[in-house]
Amino acid sequence: MDIENFFDDIKPRVIDYGRYASNIQKGVHSEDKKGESNAAQALTDADFIVQEGLSRSFLGLNYKFNLRAEEDSPYNEKFPREAEFIVSIDPIDNTLAYKKGLSGYCIVIGVHKNGHLEAGMVHTPNDGKIYCATQDCSQSWIYDDNFRSDFIFS
């Protein structure tokens, strides 16, 4: 799996669902998961809609991976159980802040191989930026208004 191409391919949908989450934040419906801490209980309609939308868009791509999503969904079962790569989704990271109308939430996508995190994408909808990094430090970059800034560390 070419992680850089994967991130480039999913970027438009991640931005779309980040905008969606921002637009509905003030009026979002929420309910709490039972038996969890306050932070772990936080669950909103946005969590489900962002996750479902991203999952559907991933299905249309030509990548083979297992999906590990934070919320239960029938879409989770549409991805191969056995795959070299696992993609994880946290549709609204820091849902408690999101529910309170604060800006400190993000969409997090992880790419794992052999039980290890290979790369991550973090989208902060309130400033529109997407931060991407891989285990190979020469492949770290930020998207800001469709402009890509690469970082090279020595």
Tab-separated table of C-alpha atoms in Angstrom:
chain	number	residue	atom	x	y	z
A	1	MET	CA	0.000	0.000	0.000
A	2	ASP	CA	1.405	3.367	-0.990
A	3	ILE	CA	0.483	5.409	2.074
A	4	GLU	CA	1.271	8.781	0.520
A	5	ASN	CA	-1.070	8.070	-2.418
A	6	PHE	CA	-3.720	6.738	-0.029
A	7	PHE	CA	-3.609	9.965	1.982
A	8	ASP	CA	-3.771	12.024	-1.230
A	9	ASP	CA	-6.796	9.984	-2.362
A	10	ILE	CA	-8.751	10.331	0.892
A	11	LYS	CA	-7.900	13.993	1.534
A	12	PRO	CA	-10.951	15.456	-0.296
A	13	ARG	CA	-13.404	13.286	1.664
A	14	VAL	CA	-11.649	13.968	4.973
A	15	ILE	CA	-11.960	17.706	4.282
A	16	ASP	CA	-15.637	17.317	3.283
A	17	TYR	CA	-16.519	15.429	6.459
A	18	GLY	CA	-14.484	17.841	8.583
A	19	ARG	CA	-16.554	20.713	7.170
A	20	TYR	CA	-19.718	18.747	7.813
A	21	ALA	CA	-18.728	18.148	11.449
A	22	SER	CA	-17.967	21.851	11.915
A	23	ASN	CA	-21.241	22.924	10.307
A	24	ILE	CA	-23.439	20.777	12.552
A	25	GLN	CA	-21.430	21.143	15.762
A	26	LYS	CA	-23.733	23.658	17.472
A	27	GLY	CA	-26.893	21.602	16.918
A	28	VAL	CA	-25.494	18.078	16.987
A	29	HIS	CA	-27.488	15.350	18.725
A	30	SER	CA	-25.531	13.280	21.202
A	31	GLU	CA	-25.967	10.379	23.534
A	32	ASP	CA	-23.612	8.765	25.978
A	33	LYS	CA	-22.186	5.273	25.831
A	34	LYS	CA	-23.066	3.395	28.985
A	35	GLY	CA	-20.562	2.450	31.676
A	36	GLU	CA	-17.658	4.550	30.428
A	37	SER	CA	-15.780	7.596	31.706
A	38	ASN	CA	-17.154	11.013	30.697
A	39	ALA	CA	-14.632	11.307	27.859
A	40	ALA	CA	-15.252	7.754	26.619
A	41	GLN	CA	-19.046	8.175	26.857
A	42	ALA	CA	-19.160	11.110	24.482
A	43	LEU	CA	-20.846	10.104	21.245
A	44	THR	CA	-22.591	12.248	18.647
A	45	ASP	CA	-24.397	11.870	15.351
A	46	ALA	CA	-21.311	13.447	13.789
A	47	ASP	CA	-19.173	10.492	14.956
A	48	PHE	CA	-21.407	8.099	13.034
A	49	ILE	CA	-21.904	10.219	9.932
A	50	VAL	CA	-18.214	11.095	9.533
A	51	GLN	CA	-17.166	7.474	10.077
A	52	GLU	CA	-19.814	6.070	7.716
A	53	GLY	CA	-18.997	8.593	5.011
A	54	LEU	CA	-15.271	7.942	5.191
A	55	SER	CA	-15.809	4.171	5.270
A	56	ARG	CA	-18.004	4.318	2.162
A	57	SER	CA	-15.436	6.433	0.331
A	58	PHE	CA	-12.641	4.005	1.296
A	59	LEU	CA	-14.619	1.142	-0.255
A	60	GLY	CA	-14.489	2.905	-3.615
A	61	LEU	CA	-10.688	3.024	-3.634
A	62	ASN	CA	-8.388	0.311	-4.957
A	63	TYR	CA	-6.621	-0.357	-1.670
A	64	LYS	CA	-6.863	-3.600	0.265
A	65	PHE	CA	-6.923	-3.159	4.027
A	66	ASN	CA	-8.837	-4.143	7.117
A	67	LEU	CA	-10.813	-1.304	8.688
A	68	ARG	CA	-10.870	-0.674	12.435
A	69	ALA	CA	-13.370	2.044	13.147
A	70	GLU	CA	-14.203	3.465	16.542
A	71	GLU	CA	-17.960	2.974	16.236
A	72	ASP	CA	-19.791	-0.245	15.345
A	73	SER	CA	-21.083	-0.242	11.785
A	74	PRO	CA	-22.096	-2.683	9.042
A	75	TYR	CA	-19.469	-0.999	6.843
A	76	ASN	CA	-16.718	-2.337	9.106
A	77	GLU	CA	-17.519	-5.850	7.846
A	78	LYS	CA	-17.204	-4.905	4.161
A	79	PHE	CA	-13.413	-4.710	4.380
A	80	PRO	CA	-11.230	-7.832	4.203
A	81	ARG	CA	-10.609	-9.444	7.583
A	82	GLU	CA	-7.135	-10.543	6.572
A	83	ALA	CA	-5.005	-7.816	5.031
A	84	GLU	CA	-1.419	-6.642	5.288
A	85	PHE	CA	-2.566	-3.170	6.350
A	86	ILE	CA	-5.133	-1.977	8.869
A	87	VAL	CA	-6.654	1.491	8.606
A	88	SER	CA	-8.140	2.962	11.776
A	89	ILE	CA	-10.614	5.829	12.012
A	90	ASP	CA	-11.410	8.064	14.946
A	91	PRO	CA	-14.131	10.167	13.307
A	92	ILE	CA	-14.287	12.863	15.997
A	93	ASP	CA	-11.281	12.672	18.297
A	94	ASN	CA	-11.986	14.573	21.523
A	95	THR	CA	-15.747	14.243	21.169
A	96	LEU	CA	-16.230	15.737	24.630
A	97	ALA	CA	-14.748	19.058	23.419
A	98	TYR	CA	-16.800	18.751	20.222
A	99	LYS	CA	-20.022	18.313	22.232
A	100	LYS	CA	-19.152	21.425	24.257
A	101	GLY	CA	-18.731	23.489	21.077
A	102	LEU	CA	-14.960	23.799	21.440
A	103	SER	CA	-12.506	23.704	18.553
A	104	GLY	CA	-10.058	21.127	19.947
A	105	TYR	CA	-11.312	18.114	17.992
A	106	CYS	CA	-9.969	16.379	14.900
A	107	ILE	CA	-10.439	13.472	12.504
A	108	VAL	CA	-7.708	10.855	12.888
A	109	ILE	CA	-6.763	8.183	10.341
A	110	GLY	CA	-4.049	5.646	11.167
A	111	VAL	CA	-2.324	3.146	8.883
A	112	HIS	CA	-0.906	0.084	10.635
A	113	LYS	CA	1.228	-2.799	9.379
A	114	ASN	CA	2.185	-5.889	11.375
A	115	GLY	CA	0.783	-4.355	14.546
A	116	HIS	CA	2.761	-1.125	14.243
A	117	LEU	CA	1.612	2.357	13.322
A	118	GLU	CA	3.128	3.214	9.933
A	119	ALA	CA	1.488	6.583	9.314
A	120	GLY	CA	-1.101	8.999	10.569
A	121	MET	CA	-3.328	11.706	9.176
A	122	VAL	CA	-4.878	14.294	11.491
A	123	HIS	CA	-7.391	16.816	10.152
A	124	THR	CA	-8.241	19.835	12.281
A	125	PRO	CA	-11.480	21.113	10.710
A	126	ASN	CA	-11.461	24.475	12.451
A	127	ASP	CA	-8.297	25.605	10.654
A	128	GLY	CA	-8.678	23.308	7.628
A	129	LYS	CA	-5.229	21.770	7.982
A	130	ILE	CA	-4.295	18.137	7.502
A	131	TYR	CA	-1.125	16.853	9.133
A	132	CYS	CA	0.432	13.687	7.696
A	133	ALA	CA	3.427	11.753	8.931
A	134	THR	CA	4.956	8.358	8.285
A	135	GLN	CA	7.603	6.346	10.084
A	136	ASP	CA	9.949	7.643	7.403
A	137	CYS	CA	10.452	11.227	8.602
A	138	SER	CA	11.166	12.363	5.059
A	139	GLN	CA	7.469	11.752	4.382
A	140	SER	CA	5.875	14.286	6.712
A	141	TRP	CA	3.721	17.058	5.300
A	142	ILE	CA	0.862	19.477	5.928
A	143	TYR	CA	-1.991	20.320	3.584
A	144	ASP	CA	-3.199	23.879	4.049
A	145	ASP	CA	-5.836	25.078	1.554
A	146	ASN	CA	-4.711	22.395	-0.915
A	147	PHE	CA	-1.121	23.611	-0.684
A	148	ARG	CA	1.291	20.938	0.470
A	149	SER	CA	4.292	21.746	2.656
A	150	ASP	CA	6.818	18.914	2.973
A	151	PHE	CA	9.170	18.612	5.917
A	152	ILE	CA	12.549	16.962	5.728
A	153	PHE	CA	14.270	16.114	8.971
A	154	SER	CA	17.873	15.055	9.209
